[in-house]
C-alpha positions as YAML, in Angstrom:
chain: A
units: angstrom
residues:
- id: 1
  name: MET
  ca: [20.99, 95.37, -111.14]
- id: 2
  name: PRO
  ca: [20.98, 92.98, -108.17]
- id: 3
  name: VAL
  ca: [22.55, 89.56, -108.71]
- id: 4
  name: GLU
  ca: [19.73, 87.16, -107.77]
- id: 5
  name: PHE
  ca: [19.32, 87.60, -103.99]
- id: 6
  name: LEU
  ca: [22.09, 90.20, -103.45]
- id: 7
  name: SER
  ca: [21.58, 93.95, -103.63]
- id: 8
  name: ASP
  ca: [23.80, 96.29, -105.61]
- id: 9
  name: ASN
  ca: [25.67, 97.29, -102.44]
- id: 10
  name: GLU
  ca: [26.24, 93.68, -101.43]
- id: 11
  name: VAL
  ca: [27.58, 92.86, -104.88]
- id: 12
  name: ALA
  ca: [29.90, 95.88, -104.75]
- id: 13
  name: ALA
  ca: [31.19, 94.77, -101.33]
- id: 14
  name: TYR
  ca: [32.05, 91.26, -102.51]
- id: 15
  name: GLY
  ca: [35.78, 90.64, -102.18]
- id: 16
  name: ARG
  ca: [36.42, 94.22, -101.02]
- id: 17
  name: PHE
  ca: [37.22, 96.06, -97.80]
- id: 18
  name: THR
  ca: [33.89, 97.54, -96.71]
- id: 19
  name: ALA
  ca: [35.13, 98.73, -93.33]
- id: 20
  name: ALA
  ca: [38.34, 98.97, -91.37]
- id: 21
  name: PRO
  ca: [39.14, 95.75, -89.48]
- id: 22
  name: SER
  ca: [39.04, 95.90, -85.70]
- id: 23
  name: ARG
  ca: [42.20, 95.85, -83.63]
- id: 24
  name: ALA
  ca: [41.53, 92.23, -82.70]
- id: 25
  name: ASP
  ca: [41.16, 91.29, -86.38]
- id: 26
  name: LEU
  ca: [44.34, 93.14, -87.26]
- id: 27
  name: GLU
  ca: [46.32, 91.20, -84.69]
- id: 28
  name: ARG
  ca: [44.69, 87.91, -85.65]
- id: 29
  name: VAL
  ca: [44.78, 88.04, -89.46]
- id: 30
  name: PHE
  ca: [47.12, 90.86, -90.47]
- id: 31
  name: PHE
  ca: [50.01, 89.90, -88.19]
- id: 32
  name: LEU
  ca: [53.18, 88.86, -90.03]
- id: 33
  name: ASP
  ca: [54.95, 85.86, -88.50]
- id: 34
  name: ASP
  ca: [58.57, 84.85, -89.03]
- id: 35
  name: GLU
  ca: [57.80, 82.95, -92.22]
- id: 36
  name: ASP
  ca: [55.95, 85.95, -93.64]
- id: 37
  name: ARG
  ca: [58.75, 88.33, -92.72]
- id: 38
  name: ALA
  ca: [61.36, 86.08, -94.29]
- id: 39
  name: LEU
  ca: [59.44, 86.04, -97.57]
- id: 40
  name: VAL
  ca: [58.85, 89.79, -97.45]
- id: 41
  name: ALA
  ca: [62.46, 90.57, -96.64]
- id: 42
  name: VAL
  ca: [63.79, 89.30, -99.98]
- id: 43
  name: ARG
  ca: [61.77, 91.94, -101.89]
- id: 44
  name: ARG
  ca: [63.82, 94.89, -103.02]
- id: 45
  name: GLY
  ca: [62.94, 98.26, -101.55]
- id: 46
  name: GLU
  ca: [60.59, 99.23, -98.78]
- id: 47
  name: TYR
  ca: [57.74, 99.99, -101.18]
- id: 48
  name: SER
  ca: [58.01, 96.50, -102.72]
- id: 49
  name: GLN
  ca: [58.11, 94.83, -99.31]
- id: 50
  name: LEU
  ca: [55.14, 96.82, -98.13]
- id: 51
  name: GLY
  ca: [53.11, 96.13, -101.28]
- id: 52
  name: PHE
  ca: [53.91, 92.41, -101.13]
- id: 53
  name: ALA
  ca: [52.87, 92.26, -97.46]
- id: 54
  name: LEU
  ca: [49.61, 94.08, -98.21]
- id: 55
  name: GLN
  ca: [48.71, 91.51, -100.85]
- id: 56
  name: LEU
  ca: [49.57, 88.71, -98.44]
- id: 57
  name: VAL
  ca: [47.30, 89.95, -95.63]
- id: 58
  name: THR
  ca: [44.57, 91.01, -98.08]
- id: 59
  name: VAL
  ca: [44.10, 87.52, -99.50]
- id: 60
  name: ARG
  ca: [43.98, 86.12, -95.98]
- id: 61
  name: TRP
  ca: [41.22, 88.53, -95.01]
- id: 62
  name: LEU
  ca: [39.16, 88.70, -98.20]
- id: 63
  name: GLY
  ca: [39.96, 85.40, -99.88]
- id: 64
  name: THR
  ca: [40.97, 87.19, -103.07]
- id: 65
  name: PHE
  ca: [43.47, 89.67, -104.45]
- id: 66
  name: LEU
  ca: [42.46, 93.24, -105.20]
- id: 67
  name: GLU
  ca: [42.67, 94.71, -108.67]
- id: 68
  name: ASP
  ca: [44.32, 97.67, -106.99]
- id: 69
  name: PRO
  ca: [46.51, 96.10, -104.26]
- id: 70
  name: LEU
  ca: [46.73, 99.45, -102.47]
- id: 71
  name: ASP
  ca: [42.93, 99.80, -102.08]
- id: 72
  name: VAL
  ca: [43.07, 98.95, -98.38]
- id: 73
  name: PRO
  ca: [41.99, 100.87, -95.26]
- id: 74
  name: VAL
  ca: [44.57, 103.20, -93.77]
- id: 75
  name: VAL
  ca: [44.65, 101.19, -90.53]
- id: 76
  name: VAL
  ca: [45.72, 98.11, -92.49]
- id: 77
  name: LEU
  ca: [48.48, 100.01, -94.29]
- id: 78
  name: ASP
  ca: [49.76, 101.55, -91.05]
- id: 79
  name: PHE
  ca: [49.59, 98.22, -89.17]
- id: 80
  name: VAL
  ca: [51.62, 96.40, -91.81]
- id: 81
  name: ALA
  ca: [54.08, 99.29, -92.22]
- id: 82
  name: GLU
  ca: [54.69, 99.36, -88.47]
- id: 83
  name: GLN
  ca: [55.54, 95.66, -88.45]
- id: 84
  name: LEU
  ca: [58.01, 96.13, -91.30]
- id: 85
  name: GLY
  ca: [59.59, 99.19, -89.75]
- id: 86
  name: VAL
  ca: [58.57, 101.44, -92.65]
- id: 87
  name: ASP
  ca: [58.36, 105.00, -91.34]
- id: 88
  name: ASP
  ca: [56.84, 106.57, -94.45]
- id: 89
  name: SER
  ca: [53.97, 104.31, -95.55]
- id: 90
  name: SER
  ca: [53.09, 106.67, -98.41]
- id: 91
  name: ARG
  ca: [56.05, 105.26, -100.35]
- id: 92
  name: VAL
  ca: [53.88, 102.24, -101.13]
- id: 93
  name: GLN
  ca: [52.47, 104.24, -104.05]
- id: 94
  name: GLU
  ca: [55.62, 103.30, -105.97]
- id: 95
  name: TYR
  ca: [54.53, 99.66, -105.82]
- id: 96
  name: THR
  ca: [52.05, 100.01, -108.69]
- id: 97
  name: ARG
  ca: [54.39, 101.76, -111.12]
- id: 98
  name: ARG
  ca: [55.40, 98.42, -112.60]
- id: 99
  name: ARG
  ca: [52.09, 96.59, -113.01]
- id: 100
  name: THR
  ca: [53.60, 93.15, -113.54]
- id: 101
  name: THR
  ca: [55.16, 93.26, -110.08]
- id: 102
  name: SER
  ca: [51.84, 92.83, -108.28]
- id: 103
  name: PHE
  ca: [50.90, 89.88, -110.52]
- id: 104
  name: GLU
  ca: [54.26, 88.22, -109.93]
- id: 105
  name: HIS
  ca: [53.81, 88.61, -106.19]
- id: 106
  name: GLN
  ca: [50.33, 87.12, -106.37]
- id: 107
  name: LEU
  ca: [51.67, 84.03, -108.12]
- id: 108
  name: LEU
  ca: [54.38, 83.68, -105.49]
- id: 109
  name: ILE
  ca: [51.92, 84.02, -102.61]
- id: 110
  name: ARG
  ca: [49.63, 81.45, -104.19]
- id: 111
  name: ARG
  ca: [52.47, 78.98, -104.65]
- id: 112
  name: VAL
  ca: [54.04, 79.40, -101.20]
- id: 113
  name: TYR
  ca: [50.83, 79.56, -99.15]
- id: 114
  name: GLY
  ca: [48.76, 77.09, -101.18]
- id: 115
  name: TRP
  ca: [45.97, 79.31, -102.52]
- id: 116
  name: VAL
  ca: [44.11, 77.67, -105.43]
- id: 117
  name: ASP
  ca: [41.48, 78.63, -107.98]
- id: 118
  name: PHE
  ca: [37.83, 77.80, -107.42]
- id: 119
  name: THR
  ca: [37.80, 75.34, -110.31]
- id: 120
  name: VAL
  ca: [40.20, 73.08, -108.40]
- id: 121
  name: VAL
  ca: [37.71, 72.46, -105.57]
- id: 122
  name: GLU
  ca: [34.44, 73.10, -107.39]
- id: 123
  name: ALA
  ca: [33.34, 69.45, -107.22]
- id: 124
  name: ASP
  ca: [33.97, 69.30, -103.44]
- id: 125
  name: PHE
  ca: [32.26, 72.64, -103.00]
- id: 126
  name: VAL
  ca: [29.16, 71.48, -104.89]
- id: 127
  name: ARG
  ca: [28.92, 68.35, -102.72]
- id: 128
  name: TRP
  ca: [29.23, 70.40, -99.54]
- id: 129
  name: MET
  ca: [26.79, 73.01, -100.76]
- id: 130
  name: SER
  ca: [24.23, 70.39, -101.81]
- id: 131
  name: ALA
  ca: [24.37, 68.76, -98.37]
- id: 132
  name: ARG
  ca: [24.16, 72.19, -96.71]
- id: 133
  name: ALA
  ca: [21.12, 73.19, -98.74]
- id: 134
  name: TRP
  ca: [19.41, 69.84, -98.18]
- id: 135
  name: THR
  ca: [19.82, 69.61, -94.42]
- id: 136
  name: SER
  ca: [19.44, 73.23, -93.31]
- id: 137
  name: GLY
  ca: [16.84, 74.93, -95.46]
- id: 138
  name: ASP
  ca: [18.54, 78.27, -94.69]
- id: 139
  name: GLY
  ca: [18.05, 81.27, -96.90]
- id: 140
  name: PRO
  ca: [20.43, 82.04, -99.77]
- id: 141
  name: LYS
  ca: [22.24, 84.87, -97.97]
- id: 142
  name: ALA
  ca: [23.08, 82.67, -94.98]
- id: 143
  name: ILE
  ca: [24.41, 79.99, -97.30]
- id: 144
  name: PHE
  ca: [26.33, 82.63, -99.27]
- id: 145
  name: VAL
  ca: [28.14, 83.79, -96.12]
- id: 146
  name: ASP
  ca: [28.94, 80.21, -95.10]
- id: 147
  name: ALA
  ca: [30.18, 79.48, -98.61]
- id: 148
  name: MET
  ca: [32.71, 82.33, -98.47]
- id: 149
  name: GLY
  ca: [33.90, 81.06, -95.09]
- id: 150
  name: TRP
  ca: [34.27, 77.53, -96.49]
- id: 151
  name: LEU
  ca: [36.37, 78.82, -99.38]
- id: 152
  name: ARG
  ca: [38.61, 80.99, -97.21]
- id: 153
  name: ARG
  ca: [39.30, 78.19, -94.73]
- id: 154
  name: ARG
  ca: [40.48, 76.00, -97.62]
- id: 155
  name: LYS
  ca: [42.53, 78.79, -99.20]
- id: 156
  name: VAL
  ca: [40.39, 78.94, -102.30]
- id: 157
  name: LEU
  ca: [40.34, 82.22, -104.20]
- id: 158
  name: LEU
  ca: [36.81, 83.57, -104.44]
- id: 159
  name: PRO
  ca: [35.14, 83.06, -107.80]
- id: 160
  name: GLY
  ca: [33.17, 85.82, -109.48]
- id: 161
  name: VAL
  ca: [30.15, 86.89, -107.48]
- id: 162
  name: THR
  ca: [27.79, 85.92, -110.31]
- id: 163
  name: THR
  ca: [29.30, 82.44, -110.46]
- id: 164
  name: LEU
  ca: [28.89, 81.87, -106.73]
- id: 165
  name: VAL
  ca: [25.41, 83.34, -106.46]
- id: 166
  name: ARG
  ca: [23.97, 81.40, -109.38]
- id: 167
  name: LEU
  ca: [25.55, 78.18, -108.17]
- id: 168
  name: ILE
  ca: [23.97, 78.63, -104.75]
- id: 169
  name: ALA
  ca: [20.60, 79.43, -106.32]
- id: 170
  name: ARG
  ca: [20.77, 76.32, -108.51]
- id: 171
  name: LEU
  ca: [21.75, 73.98, -105.70]
- id: 172
  name: ARG
  ca: [19.03, 75.36, -103.41]
- id: 173
  name: GLN
  ca: [16.46, 74.83, -106.16]
- id: 174
  name: GLU
  ca: [17.67, 71.28, -106.67]
- id: 175
  name: ALA
  ca: [17.39, 70.63, -102.92]
- id: 176
  name: ALA
  ca: [13.86, 72.06, -102.90]
- id: 177
  name: GLU
  ca: [12.78, 69.90, -105.82]
- id: 178
  name: ARG
  ca: [14.30, 66.88, -104.12]
- id: 179
  name: LEU
  ca: [12.30, 67.74, -101.00]
- id: 180
  name: TRP
  ca: [9.02, 68.11, -102.89]
- id: 181
  name: GLY
  ca: [9.57, 64.94, -104.87]
- id: 182
  name: GLY
  ca: [10.55, 62.92, -101.79]
- id: 183
  name: LEU
  ca: [7.37, 63.92, -99.96]
- id: 184
  name: GLU
  ca: [5.10, 63.52, -102.97]
- id: 185
  name: VAL
  ca: [6.00, 59.88, -103.50]
- id: 186
  name: LEU
  ca: [5.00, 59.05, -99.92]
- id: 187
  name: VAL
  ca: [1.39, 60.08, -100.53]
- id: 188
  name: THR
  ca: [-1.16, 57.66, -101.98]
- id: 189
  name: GLY
  ca: [-3.73, 58.68, -104.58]
- id: 190
  name: SER
  ca: [-6.52, 58.96, -102.02]
- id: 191
  name: GLN
  ca: [-4.36, 60.93, -99.61]
- id: 192
  name: ARG
  ca: [-3.39, 63.26, -102.43]
- id: 193
  name: TYR
  ca: [-7.07, 63.92, -103.19]
- id: 194
  name: VAL
  ca: [-7.78, 64.64, -99.53]
- id: 195
  name: LEU
  ca: [-4.89, 67.10, -99.35]
- id: 196
  name: GLU
  ca: [-5.99, 68.90, -102.49]
- id: 197
  name: GLN
  ca: [-9.51, 69.27, -101.08]
- id: 198
  name: LEU
  ca: [-8.14, 71.18, -98.10]
- id: 199
  name: LEU
  ca: [-7.72, 74.18, -100.37]
- id: 200
  name: GLU
  ca: [-11.35, 74.15, -101.50]
- id: 201
  name: VAL
  ca: [-14.12, 76.00, -99.65]
- id: 202
  name: PRO
  ca: [-16.81, 73.49, -98.58]
- id: 203
  name: ARG
  ca: [-20.45, 74.27, -99.27]
- id: 204
  name: GLY
  ca: [-21.94, 76.39, -96.52]
- id: 205
  name: SER
  ca: [-18.53, 77.58, -95.30]
- id: 206
  name: ARG
  ca: [-16.66, 80.82, -95.89]
- id: 207
  name: VAL
  ca: [-13.15, 79.45, -95.70]
- id: 208
  name: SER
  ca: [-11.33, 76.27, -96.63]
- id: 209
  name: ASP
  ca: [-10.61, 73.58, -94.06]
- id: 210
  name: LEU
  ca: [-6.93, 74.42, -94.21]
- id: 211
  name: GLU
  ca: [-7.56, 78.06, -93.37]
- id: 212
  name: ARG
  ca: [-9.94, 77.10, -90.56]
- id: 213
  name: TRP
  ca: [-7.40, 74.74, -89.05]
- id: 214
  name: ARG
  ca: [-4.60, 77.27, -89.34]
- id: 215
  name: LYS
  ca: [-6.64, 79.84, -87.40]
- id: 216
  name: GLY
  ca: [-7.44, 77.31, -84.69]
- id: 217
  name: VAL
  ca: [-10.00, 77.71, -81.91]
- id: 218
  name: ILE
  ca: [-10.41, 80.99, -80.05]
- id: 219
  name: PRO
  ca: [-8.72, 80.44, -76.66]
- id: 220
  name: ARG
  ca: [-11.62, 80.73, -74.23]
- id: 221
  name: ALA
  ca: [-11.90, 78.89, -70.94]
- id: 222
  name: SER
  ca: [-15.22, 77.24, -71.70]
- id: 223
  name: GLY
  ca: [-16.62, 73.83, -72.39]
- id: 224
  name: PRO
  ca: [-17.71, 74.63, -75.96]
- id: 225
  name: SER
  ca: [-14.18, 75.81, -76.82]
- id: 226
  name: ILE
  ca: [-12.75, 72.55, -75.54]
- id: 227
  name: VAL
  ca: [-15.25, 70.61, -77.62]
- id: 228
  name: LYS
  ca: [-14.34, 72.58, -80.76]
- id: 229
  name: ALA
  ca: [-10.63, 72.05, -80.12]
- id: 230
  name: LEU
  ca: [-11.12, 68.32, -79.69]
- id: 231
  name: ASP
  ca: [-13.25, 68.18, -82.83]
- id: 232
  name: GLN
  ca: [-10.44, 69.86, -84.76]
- id: 233
  name: VAL
  ca: [-7.94, 67.33, -83.38]
- id: 234
  name: ALA
  ca: [-10.20, 64.55, -84.61]
- id: 235
  name: GLU
  ca: [-10.53, 66.17, -88.04]
- id: 236
  name: VAL
  ca: [-6.81, 66.65, -88.56]
- id: 237
  name: THR
  ca: [-5.68, 63.30, -87.23]
- id: 238
  name: GLY
  ca: [-8.57, 61.61, -89.03]
- id: 239
  name: LEU
  ca: [-6.79, 62.18, -92.33]
- id: 240
  name: GLY
  ca: [-4.39, 59.40, -91.35]
- id: 241
  name: LEU
  ca: [-1.30, 61.28, -92.50]
- id: 242
  name: ALA
  ca: [0.52, 60.60, -89.24]
- id: 243
  name: GLU
  ca: [1.32, 57.17, -90.66]
- id: 244
  name: VAL
  ca: [3.28, 58.69, -93.55]
- id: 245
  name: GLY
  ca: [6.93, 58.24, -92.60]
- id: 246
  name: VAL
  ca: [8.22, 61.64, -93.62]
- id: 247
  name: GLU
  ca: [10.86, 61.72, -90.87]
- id: 248
  name: ASP
  ca: [12.75, 58.87, -92.56]
- id: 249
  name: MET
  ca: [12.91, 60.72, -95.88]
- id: 250
  name: VAL
  ca: [13.32, 64.40, -95.05]
- id: 251
  name: PRO
  ca: [15.42, 66.31, -92.46]
- id: 252
  name: GLN
  ca: [13.17, 67.67, -89.74]
- id: 253
  name: GLN
  ca: [14.37, 71.24, -90.27]
- id: 254
  name: ARG
  ca: [13.42, 71.14, -93.95]
- id: 255
  name: LEU
  ca: [10.01, 69.76, -93.01]
- id: 256
  name: ASP
  ca: [9.54, 72.52, -90.44]
- id: 257
  name: GLU
  ca: [10.49, 75.21, -92.97]
- id: 258
  name: LEU
  ca: [8.03, 73.84, -95.51]
- id: 259
  name: ALA
  ca: [5.28, 73.67, -92.90]
- id: 260
  name: LYS
  ca: [6.03, 77.24, -91.83]
- id: 261
  name: TYR
  ca: [5.50, 78.36, -95.41]
- id: 262
  name: GLY
  ca: [2.29, 76.34, -95.65]
- id: 263
  name: MET
  ca: [0.96, 77.97, -92.48]
- id: 264
  name: ARG
  ca: [1.24, 81.49, -93.89]
- id: 265
  name: ALA
  ca: [0.74, 81.11, -97.67]
- id: 266
  name: ASP
  ca: [-2.66, 81.96, -99.16]
- id: 267
  name: ALA
  ca: [-4.74, 79.14, -100.56]
- id: 268
  name: SER
  ca: [-4.70, 80.82, -103.97]
- id: 269
  name: THR
  ca: [-0.90, 80.88, -103.89]
- id: 270
  name: LEU
  ca: [-0.72, 77.20, -102.98]
- id: 271
  name: ARG
  ca: [-3.07, 76.31, -105.84]
- id: 272
  name: ARG
  ca: [-0.72, 77.95, -108.34]
- id: 273
  name: HIS
  ca: [2.26, 75.84, -107.29]
- id: 274
  name: PRO
  ca: [3.26, 72.80, -109.37]
- id: 275
  name: PRO
  ca: [1.52, 69.60, -108.19]
- id: 276
  name: GLY
  ca: [4.61, 68.19, -106.49]
- id: 277
  name: ARG
  ca: [5.33, 71.30, -104.49]
- id: 278
  name: ARG
  ca: [1.66, 71.79, -103.63]
- id: 279
  name: VAL
  ca: [1.18, 68.27, -102.28]
- id: 280
  name: ALA
  ca: [4.48, 68.34, -100.38]
- id: 281
  name: THR
  ca: [3.60, 71.68, -98.76]
- id: 282
  name: LEU
  ca: [0.14, 70.48, -97.76]
- id: 283
  name: LEU
  ca: [1.55, 67.25, -96.31]
- id: 284
  name: ALA
  ca: [4.13, 69.12, -94.22]
- id: 285
  name: THR
  ca: [1.50, 71.63, -93.09]
- id: 286
  name: VAL
  ca: [-0.99, 68.96, -92.02]
- id: 287
  name: ARG
  ca: [1.71, 67.09, -90.12]
- id: 288
  name: HIS
  ca: [2.49, 70.33, -88.32]
- id: 289
  name: LEU
  ca: [-1.20, 70.94, -87.62]
- id: 290
  name: GLU
  ca: [-1.53, 67.49, -86.06]
- id: 291
  name: GLY
  ca: [0.79, 68.48, -83.24]
- id: 292
  name: LYS
  ca: [-0.45, 72.07, -83.09]
- id: 293
  name: SER
  ca: [-4.11, 71.07, -82.70]
- id: 294
  name: VAL
  ca: [-3.28, 68.72, -79.84]
- id: 295
  name: ASP
  ca: [-1.17, 71.39, -78.13]
- id: 296
  name: ASP
  ca: [-3.97, 73.95, -78.53]
- id: 297
  name: ALA
  ca: [-6.50, 71.57, -77.02]
- id: 298
  name: LEU
  ca: [-4.23, 70.88, -74.05]
- id: 299
  name: GLU
  ca: [-3.66, 74.59, -73.50]
- id: 300
  name: LEU
  ca: [-7.41, 75.22, -73.51]
- id: 301
  name: LEU
  ca: [-7.90, 72.38, -71.05]
- id: 302
  name: ASP
  ca: [-5.20, 73.81, -68.81]
- id: 303
  name: LEU
  ca: [-6.79, 77.26, -69.05]
- id: 304
  name: LEU
  ca: [-10.19, 75.83, -68.18]
- id: 305
  name: MET
  ca: [-8.78, 73.92, -65.23]
- id: 306
  name: VAL
  ca: [-7.05, 77.02, -63.85]
- id: 307
  name: THR
  ca: [-9.73, 79.65, -64.44]
- id: 308
  name: GLU
  ca: [-12.83, 77.58, -63.83]
- id: 309
  name: LEU
  ca: [-12.32, 74.42, -61.82]
- id: 310
  name: LEU
  ca: [-9.33, 75.26, -59.62]
- id: 311
  name: ASN
  ca: [-10.33, 78.87, -58.95]
- id: 312
  name: LYS
  ca: [-13.87, 77.85, -58.10]
- id: 313
  name: ALA
  ca: [-12.63, 75.06, -55.86]
- id: 314
  name: ARG
  ca: [-10.23, 77.46, -54.11]
- id: 315
  name: SER
  ca: [-12.98, 80.03, -53.65]
- id: 316
  name: ALA
  ca: [-15.36, 77.42, -52.26]
- id: 317
  name: SER
  ca: [-12.65, 76.19, -49.91]
- id: 318
  name: ASP
  ca: [-11.99, 79.72, -48.64]
- id: 319
  name: LYS
  ca: [-15.68, 80.30, -48.03]
- id: 320
  name: ASP
  ca: [-15.95, 77.02, -46.18]
- id: 321
  name: LYS
  ca: [-13.03, 77.99, -43.95]
- id: 322
  name: VAL
  ca: [-14.67, 81.31, -43.18]
- id: 323
  name: ARG
  ca: [-17.94, 79.59, -42.26]
- id: 324
  name: ARG
  ca: [-16.13, 77.16, -40.00]
- id: 325
  name: HIS
  ca: [-14.04, 79.84, -38.33]
- id: 326
  name: PRO
  ca: [-16.32, 82.78, -37.46]
- id: 327
  name: ARG
  ca: [-13.72, 84.23, -35.12]
- id: 328
  name: LEU
  ca: [-11.22, 84.29, -37.97]
- id: 329
  name: ALA
  ca: [-13.76, 86.05, -40.16]
- id: 330
  name: LYS
  ca: [-14.45, 88.63, -37.47]
- id: 331
  name: ALA
  ca: [-10.75, 89.26, -36.86]
- id: 332
  name: SER
  ca: [-10.15, 89.56, -40.60]
- id: 333
  name: ALA
  ca: [-12.88, 92.18, -40.84]
- id: 334
  name: ARG
  ca: [-11.30, 94.18, -38.03]
- id: 335
  name: LEU
  ca: [-7.90, 93.93, -39.69]
- id: 336
  name: ALA
  ca: [-9.33, 95.15, -42.95]
- id: 337
  name: VAL
  ca: [-10.85, 98.17, -41.20]
- id: 338
  name: ALA
  ca: [-7.55, 98.91, -39.46]
- id: 339
  name: VAL
  ca: [-5.61, 98.71, -42.70]
- id: 340
  name: GLU
  ca: [-8.13, 101.00, -44.40]
- id: 341
  name: VAL
  ca: [-7.66, 103.57, -41.61]
...
């Protein structure tokens, strides 16, 4: 079964080699420097040195140790063996004969290179994750990828996939509830009533005001279209929600994400949301519509100016020039005939 937002394949790939690293990655992460070689050299036997080195580069790349330390791509095994001067890399199979050896090497690598368990940095991780979820509004998978990068950079061994996924889901939910609550408290009782009414279908209409505003005015270069667009601007701005200081309470990206959801969600879906989320979504959507309605009206005005006024003026000017310059008109006619021939 999928773990929250991850598929079965994504769960299976967590903390594992899913593909062979590129040559550039091999040289960047799997290269053994002098300190590494010195630590490897004190292991007894080529197979022990090779197994130790594989565990060392594996934790650098994955952020965790493998249950089977030899479960690595062939290119990784060959690259490490070449650096250690091991001609027969198949001898590494002897490394797992004594199971305690791999665990002892893991403890040594952790102590020398400073790798720690997730519980050591969990409080710092939660603070970072909470701030990340609050400011960005990114989806859970994007945050999941960033979280693994954060842990690897700080040499933190990856926790269980269920632990990480559920922690991300909880912190994102807390950030969402904080967002809804922060916006809800900015709205007065009368403004709340007005927002709720946007989901209702007025008498004599087929759609709610919110749906009508979201569709906007059909972009036609005509006077009536301009009038309708300006009427919609007056309706939206007439709610007086521009005075609500949402920018001081909520990151703009979170507000944009909430408005994007409000622009595409059905009215029936919005009605089913808890009151706090519903009001917050409607507030963010209306604030977005305030700017959108003005932009739409300006675009219609620009379209009208170009297609109607300017084109007509240009056409009238051309005709006037032709009337004032009969010789030019006659020569143009001759040229047209010549070109046609």
